[in-house]
mmCIF file of C-alpha atoms in Angstrom:
data_model
loop_
_atom_site.group_PDB
_atom_site.id
_atom_site.type_symbol
_atom_site.label_atom_id
_atom_site.label_comp_id
_atom_site.label_asym_id
_atom_site.label_seq_id
_atom_site.Cartn_x
_atom_site.Cartn_y
_atom_site.Cartn_z
ATOM 1 C CA MET A 148 -144.859 6.369 -37.784
ATOM 2 C CA ALA A 149 -143.193 5.342 -34.585
ATOM 3 C CA ASP A 150 -139.594 6.378 -33.965
ATOM 4 C CA ARG A 151 -136.901 3.693 -33.943
ATOM 5 C CA VAL A 152 -135.440 3.084 -30.457
ATOM 6 C CA HIS A 153 -131.593 2.607 -30.055
ATOM 7 C CA PRO A 154 -129.682 1.317 -27.029
ATOM 8 C CA ARG A 155 -128.322 3.967 -24.735
ATOM 9 C CA ASP A 156 -124.689 2.871 -24.833
ATOM 10 C CA SER A 157 -124.390 2.524 -28.585
ATOM 11 C CA PRO A 158 -124.586 5.642 -30.773
ATOM 12 C CA PRO A 159 -127.368 5.799 -33.293
ATOM 13 C CA SER A 160 -126.420 4.445 -36.635
ATOM 14 C CA SER A 161 -126.377 6.906 -39.429
ATOM 15 C CA THR A 162 -128.386 6.190 -42.467
ATOM 16 C CA GLU A 163 -126.358 8.549 -44.558
ATOM 17 C CA PHE A 164 -124.291 7.012 -47.312
ATOM 18 C CA LYS A 165 -120.698 8.096 -47.383
ATOM 19 C CA PRO A 166 -118.715 7.367 -50.488
ATOM 20 C CA THR A 167 -115.623 5.269 -49.891
ATOM 21 C CA THR A 168 -112.326 5.678 -51.605
ATOM 22 C CA PRO A 169 -111.943 3.171 -54.378
ATOM 23 C CA LEU A 170 -109.305 0.520 -53.925
ATOM 24 C CA PHE A 171 -107.765 1.345 -57.221
ATOM 25 C CA SER A 172 -107.687 5.045 -57.892
ATOM 26 C CA PRO A 173 -105.694 6.874 -60.502
ATOM 27 C CA ASP A 174 -103.380 8.233 -57.845
ATOM 28 C CA HIS A 175 -102.521 4.728 -56.687
ATOM 29 C CA LEU A 176 -101.769 3.700 -60.192
ATOM 30 C CA GLN A 177 -99.472 6.619 -60.794
ATOM 31 C CA SER A 178 -97.294 6.466 -57.668
ATOM 32 C CA PRO A 179 -96.083 3.345 -55.795
ATOM 33 C CA MET A 180 -97.047 2.782 -52.212
ATOM 34 C CA LYS A 181 -94.589 4.190 -49.663
ATOM 35 C CA PRO A 182 -93.881 2.200 -46.497
ATOM 36 C CA PRO A 183 -95.206 3.793 -43.405
ATOM 37 C CA ALA A 184 -92.718 5.873 -41.427
ATOM 38 C CA PRO A 185 -91.247 3.991 -38.429
ATOM 39 C CA ALA A 186 -92.721 4.942 -35.159
ATOM 40 C CA PRO A 187 -90.325 6.870 -32.914
ATOM 41 C CA GLU A 188 -88.678 4.689 -30.285
ATOM 42 C CA LYS A 189 -89.891 5.573 -26.893
ATOM 43 C CA PRO A 190 -87.607 5.140 -23.872
ATOM 44 C CA VAL A 191 -88.524 2.222 -21.743
ATOM 45 C CA PRO A 192 -89.737 3.593 -18.471
ATOM 46 C CA PRO A 193 -87.971 2.227 -15.384
ATOM 47 C CA PRO A 194 -89.860 -0.322 -13.384
ATOM 48 C CA ARG A 195 -92.028 0.848 -10.647
ATOM 49 C CA GLU A 196 -90.463 1.599 -7.263
ATOM 50 C CA THR A 197 -86.997 2.081 -8.888
ATOM 51 C CA TYR A 198 -85.249 5.435 -8.633
ATOM 52 C CA VAL A 199 -82.086 6.641 -10.291
ATOM 53 C CA ILE A 200 -80.310 9.453 -8.485
ATOM 54 C CA GLN A 201 -77.350 11.175 -10.079
ATOM 55 C CA ILE A 202 -74.894 12.778 -7.629
ATOM 56 C CA PRO A 203 -71.744 14.646 -8.669
ATOM 57 C CA LYS A 204 -68.557 12.657 -7.972
ATOM 58 C CA ASP A 205 -67.112 15.353 -5.750
ATOM 59 C CA GLN A 206 -70.091 15.048 -3.454
ATOM 60 C CA VAL A 207 -69.735 11.283 -2.889
ATOM 61 C CA TYR A 208 -68.419 10.535 0.598
ATOM 62 C CA ARG A 209 -67.247 7.110 1.737
ATOM 63 C CA VAL A 210 -68.329 6.679 5.276
ATOM 64 C CA PRO A 211 -67.987 3.238 6.900
ATOM 65 C CA PRO A 212 -71.005 1.787 8.586
ATOM 66 C CA PRO A 213 -71.199 2.340 12.333
ATOM 67 C CA GLU A 214 -70.370 -1.279 13.154
ATOM 68 C CA ASN A 215 -67.070 -1.019 11.187
ATOM 69 C CA ALA A 216 -66.102 2.501 12.224
ATOM 70 C CA LYS A 217 -63.664 1.356 14.959
ATOM 71 C CA ARG A 218 -62.043 -1.228 12.727
ATOM 72 C CA TYR A 219 -61.654 1.297 9.915
ATOM 73 C CA ALA A 220 -60.029 3.793 12.255
ATOM 74 C CA LYS A 221 -57.639 1.122 13.538
ATOM 75 C CA LEU A 222 -56.581 -0.040 10.079
ATOM 76 C CA SER A 223 -56.240 3.456 8.697
ATOM 77 C CA GLY A 224 -53.992 4.384 11.625
ATOM 78 C CA LYS A 225 -51.601 1.482 10.915
ATOM 79 C CA LYS A 226 -50.881 2.345 7.289
ATOM 80 C CA PRO A 227 -48.253 5.017 7.935
ATOM 81 C CA ARG A 228 -46.403 2.680 10.321
ATOM 82 C CA ARG A 229 -46.278 -0.069 7.731
ATOM 83 C CA SER A 230 -44.976 2.257 5.072
ATOM 84 C CA ALA A 231 -42.307 3.550 7.476
ATOM 85 C CA CYS A 232 -41.230 -0.011 8.326
ATOM 86 C CA CYS A 233 -41.006 -0.917 4.643
ATOM 87 C CA CYS A 234 -38.924 2.174 3.974
ATOM 88 C CA CYS A 235 -36.535 1.334 6.836
ATOM 89 C CA PHE A 236 -36.229 -2.250 5.624
ATOM 90 C CA CYS A 237 -35.404 -1.106 2.086
ATOM 91 C CA TRP A 238 -32.738 1.254 3.413
ATOM 92 C CA PHE A 239 -31.246 -1.502 5.566
ATOM 93 C CA LEU A 240 -31.234 -3.962 2.665
ATOM 94 C CA GLY A 241 -29.570 -1.448 0.377
ATOM 95 C CA LEU A 242 -26.926 -0.660 3.016
ATOM 96 C CA LEU A 243 -26.237 -4.366 3.527
ATOM 97 C CA VAL A 244 -25.791 -4.952 -0.201
ATOM 98 C CA ALA A 245 -23.448 -1.948 -0.408
ATOM 99 C CA LEU A 246 -21.337 -3.269 2.499
ATOM 100 C CA ILE A 247 -21.092 -6.710 0.895
ATOM 101 C CA LEU A 248 -19.973 -5.172 -2.383
ATOM 102 C CA LEU A 249 -17.364 -3.067 -0.613
ATOM 103 C CA ALA A 250 -16.078 -6.116 1.283
ATOM 104 C CA CYS A 251 -15.789 -8.094 -1.950
ATOM 105 C CA ILE A 252 -13.905 -5.243 -3.612
ATOM 106 C CA ALA A 253 -11.548 -4.904 -0.632
ATOM 107 C CA ALA A 254 -10.902 -8.670 -0.600
ATOM 108 C CA GLY A 255 -10.130 -8.593 -4.311
ATOM 109 C CA VAL A 256 -7.682 -5.716 -3.875
ATOM 110 C CA LEU A 257 -5.944 -7.457 -0.957
ATOM 111 C CA TYR A 258 -5.630 -10.655 -2.947
ATOM 112 C CA LEU A 259 -4.064 -8.845 -5.891
ATOM 113 C CA VAL A 260 -1.636 -6.971 -3.640
ATOM 114 C CA PHE A 261 -0.506 -9.746 -1.263
ATOM 115 C CA ARG A 262 -1.152 -12.922 -3.298
ATOM 116 C CA PRO A 263 -1.778 -15.148 -0.244
ATOM 117 C CA GLU A 264 -0.841 -18.837 -0.337
ATOM 118 C CA ALA A 265 -1.897 -21.597 2.023
ATOM 119 C CA PRO A 266 0.791 -22.923 4.406
ATOM 120 C CA LYS A 267 2.060 -26.450 3.884
ATOM 121 C CA TYR A 268 2.557 -29.140 6.514
ATOM 122 C CA SER A 269 4.311 -32.510 6.502
ATOM 123 C CA VAL A 270 5.414 -35.155 8.988
ATOM 124 C CA ASP A 271 9.182 -35.659 8.899
ATOM 125 C CA SER A 272 9.692 -38.396 11.512
ATOM 126 C CA VAL A 273 7.860 -40.455 14.141
ATOM 127 C CA SER A 274 9.240 -42.051 17.310
ATOM 128 C CA ILE A 275 6.934 -44.596 19.005
ATOM 129 C CA LYS A 276 7.054 -46.380 22.332
ATOM 130 C CA GLY A 277 4.712 -47.839 24.948
ATOM 131 C CA PHE A 278 3.236 -50.658 22.843
ATOM 132 C CA ASN A 279 3.289 -54.066 24.525
ATOM 133 C CA LEU A 280 1.194 -56.249 22.273
ATOM 134 C CA SER A 281 2.120 -59.497 24.094
ATOM 135 C CA SER A 282 -0.027 -58.498 27.077
ATOM 136 C CA SER A 283 -3.753 -57.750 27.259
ATOM 137 C CA ASP A 284 -3.221 -54.845 29.679
ATOM 138 C CA PRO A 285 -4.251 -51.301 28.637
ATOM 139 C CA LEU A 286 -1.629 -49.449 26.599
ATOM 140 C CA SER A 287 0.126 -46.155 27.309
ATOM 141 C CA PRO A 288 1.490 -45.200 23.875
ATOM 142 C CA GLU A 289 3.785 -42.245 23.266
ATOM 143 C CA PHE A 290 4.455 -40.577 19.916
ATOM 144 C CA ASP A 291 7.136 -37.973 19.255
ATOM 145 C CA VAL A 292 6.106 -36.466 15.921
ATOM 146 C CA THR A 293 8.295 -34.009 14.004
ATOM 147 C CA VAL A 294 6.211 -31.665 11.841
ATOM 148 C CA LYS A 295 7.480 -29.189 9.259
ATOM 149 C CA ALA A 296 5.389 -26.037 8.643
ATOM 150 C CA ASP A 297 6.140 -24.014 5.515
ATOM 151 C CA ASN A 298 4.886 -20.426 5.116
ATOM 152 C CA PRO A 299 5.505 -19.484 1.445
ATOM 153 C CA ASN A 300 3.942 -15.990 1.621
ATOM 154 C CA ASP A 301 6.086 -12.916 1.017
ATOM 155 C CA LYS A 302 4.132 -10.410 3.125
ATOM 156 C CA ILE A 303 2.044 -12.561 5.469
ATOM 157 C CA GLY A 304 3.020 -13.999 8.866
ATOM 158 C CA ILE A 305 1.213 -16.674 10.917
ATOM 159 C CA ASP A 306 0.751 -16.324 14.671
ATOM 160 C CA TYR A 307 0.013 -19.722 16.291
ATOM 161 C CA ARG A 308 -2.175 -19.258 19.370
ATOM 162 C CA THR A 309 -3.043 -21.369 22.405
ATOM 163 C CA GLY A 310 -5.832 -23.932 22.276
ATOM 164 C CA SER A 311 -4.411 -26.269 19.624
ATOM 165 C CA SER A 312 -4.916 -30.035 19.629
ATOM 166 C CA VAL A 313 -3.087 -32.977 18.034
ATOM 167 C CA ASN A 314 -4.476 -36.532 18.083
ATOM 168 C CA VAL A 315 -3.215 -39.850 16.707
ATOM 169 C CA TYR A 316 -5.733 -42.547 15.718
ATOM 170 C CA TYR A 317 -5.507 -46.179 14.736
ATOM 171 C CA ASN A 318 -8.678 -47.629 13.174
ATOM 172 C CA ASP A 319 -10.731 -44.778 14.712
ATOM 173 C CA VAL A 320 -9.268 -45.504 18.180
ATOM 174 C CA ARG A 321 -7.519 -42.486 19.681
ATOM 175 C CA LEU A 322 -4.125 -43.566 20.975
ATOM 176 C CA CYS A 323 -2.590 -40.298 22.216
ATOM 177 C CA ASN A 324 -2.944 -36.528 22.090
ATOM 178 C CA GLY A 325 -0.991 -33.324 22.642
ATOM 179 C CA LYS A 326 -0.634 -29.654 21.634
ATOM 180 C CA LEU A 327 1.342 -27.470 19.276
ATOM 181 C CA PRO A 328 3.834 -24.961 20.669
ATOM 182 C CA VAL A 329 2.830 -21.282 20.634
ATOM 183 C CA PHE A 330 5.029 -19.348 18.217
ATOM 184 C CA TYR A 331 5.046 -16.783 15.428
ATOM 185 C CA GLN A 332 6.086 -17.812 11.940
ATOM 186 C CA PRO A 333 7.261 -14.931 9.728
ATOM 187 C CA SER A 334 6.856 -14.771 5.965
ATOM 188 C CA ASN A 335 8.947 -17.061 3.736
ATOM 189 C CA ASN A 336 9.817 -19.261 6.706
ATOM 190 C CA VAL A 337 10.033 -23.010 7.347
ATOM 191 C CA THR A 338 9.611 -24.068 10.988
ATOM 192 C CA VAL A 339 10.213 -27.592 12.285
ATOM 193 C CA PHE A 340 8.839 -28.521 15.707
ATOM 194 C CA VAL A 341 8.446 -31.720 17.700
ATOM 195 C CA MET A 342 5.188 -32.631 19.406
ATOM 196 C CA ALA A 343 5.189 -35.032 22.362
ATOM 197 C CA LEU A 344 1.896 -36.945 22.257
ATOM 198 C CA LYS A 345 0.921 -39.258 25.087
ATOM 199 C CA GLY A 346 -1.937 -41.600 25.937
ATOM 200 C CA SER A 347 -2.836 -43.767 28.918
ATOM 201 C CA GLY A 348 -5.322 -46.512 29.677
ATOM 202 C CA ILE A 349 -5.990 -47.286 26.018
ATOM 203 C CA GLU A 350 -7.940 -50.509 25.704
ATOM 204 C CA LEU A 351 -7.908 -52.185 22.322
ATOM 205 C CA THR A 352 -10.380 -54.727 21.065
ATOM 206 C CA SER A 353 -9.088 -58.137 20.152
ATOM 207 C CA ALA A 354 -9.529 -57.290 16.458
ATOM 208 C CA ALA A 355 -7.505 -54.055 16.766
ATOM 209 C CA ARG A 356 -4.742 -55.786 18.734
ATOM 210 C CA LYS A 357 -4.593 -58.567 16.150
ATOM 211 C CA ALA A 358 -4.420 -55.990 13.338
ATOM 212 C CA LEU A 359 -1.459 -54.280 15.048
ATOM 213 C CA VAL A 360 0.378 -57.601 15.369
ATOM 214 C CA ASN A 361 -0.207 -58.320 11.675
ATOM 215 C CA GLY A 362 1.004 -54.815 10.830
ATOM 216 C CA VAL A 363 4.221 -55.338 12.752
ATOM 217 C CA ASN A 364 4.823 -58.607 10.923
ATOM 218 C CA LYS A 365 4.216 -56.904 7.553
ATOM 219 C CA ALA A 366 6.076 -53.661 8.447
ATOM 220 C CA ASN A 367 2.949 -51.719 7.569
ATOM 221 C CA LEU A 368 1.278 -49.812 10.421
ATOM 222 C CA PRO A 369 -1.064 -46.993 9.287
ATOM 223 C CA PHE A 370 -1.907 -44.129 11.659
ATOM 224 C CA ASN A 371 -3.935 -40.972 11.238
ATOM 225 C CA LEU A 372 -2.790 -37.651 12.726
ATOM 226 C CA LYS A 373 -5.305 -34.827 13.140
ATOM 227 C CA LEU A 374 -4.053 -31.323 13.957
ATOM 228 C CA ARG A 375 -6.194 -28.292 14.816
ATOM 229 C CA ALA A 376 -4.429 -24.959 15.392
ATOM 230 C CA PRO A 377 -5.992 -21.522 16.047
ATOM 231 C CA VAL A 378 -3.931 -18.845 14.288
ATOM 232 C CA LYS A 379 -4.039 -15.170 13.382
ATOM 233 C CA ILE A 380 -2.831 -13.958 10.007
ATOM 234 C CA LYS A 381 -0.590 -10.901 10.228
ATOM 235 C CA VAL A 382 -0.369 -8.495 7.285
ATOM 236 C CA GLY A 383 2.072 -5.717 8.105
ATOM 237 C CA SER A 384 1.002 -4.465 11.522
ATOM 238 C CA VAL A 385 -2.598 -5.673 11.161
ATOM 239 C CA LYS A 386 -3.808 -9.029 12.494
ATOM 240 C CA THR A 387 -6.972 -10.797 11.478
ATOM 241 C CA TRP A 388 -9.460 -12.498 13.744
ATOM 242 C CA THR A 389 -8.674 -16.038 14.951
ATOM 243 C CA ILE A 390 -9.086 -18.743 12.317
ATOM 244 C CA THR A 391 -8.502 -22.491 12.646
ATOM 245 C CA ILE A 392 -6.072 -24.481 10.524
ATOM 246 C CA LYS A 393 -7.008 -28.151 10.077
ATOM 247 C CA VAL A 394 -4.376 -30.701 9.044
ATOM 248 C CA ASN A 395 -5.029 -34.429 8.485
ATOM 249 C CA CYS A 396 -2.063 -36.682 7.797
ATOM 250 C CA ASP A 397 -2.044 -40.399 6.980
ATOM 251 C CA VAL A 398 1.313 -41.814 8.113
ATOM 252 C CA THR A 399 2.428 -45.417 7.743
ATOM 253 C CA VAL A 400 5.438 -46.692 9.713
ATOM 254 C CA ASP A 401 7.273 -49.995 9.638
ATOM 255 C CA LYS A 402 7.415 -50.759 13.389
ATOM 256 C CA LEU A 403 6.307 -49.570 16.833
ATOM 257 C CA THR A 404 9.717 -48.520 18.184
ATOM 258 C CA ALA A 405 11.687 -45.332 18.730
ATOM 259 C CA ASN A 406 13.553 -45.781 15.458
ATOM 260 C CA ALA A 407 10.448 -46.337 13.366
ATOM 261 C CA LYS A 408 10.671 -45.272 9.747
ATOM 262 C CA ILE A 409 7.953 -43.647 7.691
ATOM 263 C CA VAL A 410 6.844 -45.861 4.806
ATOM 264 C CA SER A 411 4.322 -43.432 3.310
ATOM 265 C CA LYS A 412 2.701 -40.142 4.229
ATOM 266 C CA ALA A 413 0.090 -37.797 2.834
ATOM 267 C CA CYS A 414 -1.340 -34.603 4.348
ATOM 268 C CA ASP A 415 -4.256 -32.409 3.430
ATOM 269 C CA TYR A 416 -5.338 -29.215 5.161
ATOM 270 C CA GLY A 417 -8.167 -26.746 5.312
ATOM 271 C CA VAL A 418 -9.229 -23.596 7.121
ATOM 272 C CA ASP A 419 -12.244 -22.628 9.237
ATOM 273 C CA LEU A 420 -12.652 -18.859 8.894
ATOM 274 C CA TRP A 421 -15.091 -18.516 11.794
#
């Protein structure tokens, strides 16, 4: 008999009969089927051309790139200066706040000790001349104003300095001006002084001149007196810096003559500390 020829790549088939395990054996009937054990999870390998390098933290150095090395050196050199400036500013701010608190405390103590009161001013009399309303020529008015200054403080004196100014207005037109005398007013004192106020070349509009004529006929001529006086407050032997007293008085007289009488008056005053 001729031998059977098989392909080279495929193994020869075996003609031997091997018994197979029956599908239903007694062992299968006695014990239930167990699920197959889960396959162990395998770590997913990193992708190709990817490397993970672990370096201890104490061996990591931060070095700027060469193109930023100069800038890094410049910025790192400025940090101590900034911190020093901030520290100086904080010290200055704290010192300023402390000085303000001390000043407030000192002012409160002085107020409780001396109990300062504002001086009071009033216009006692007015003498007027130089008004010729029958002519259209410029006016040269003159006002002699008597002012009473009252200092009600027990331990505070007022030193009136040079550089004062007194002006009289009618409907916002300045008629005359002058100055206060230089004097010292002690505590608990009332001083009466006369101010000679003069003006020249005052030109009135037709409306202002007509209003003055109507005022003379009605015995109602309102004027405004503005007084500004630089003074120094004296407490014991200590004098303050120069402050400015401002007095505004509305005075209404009955006629424009030397024996004019005051119909009404009202004064208010304030202080400029600087």
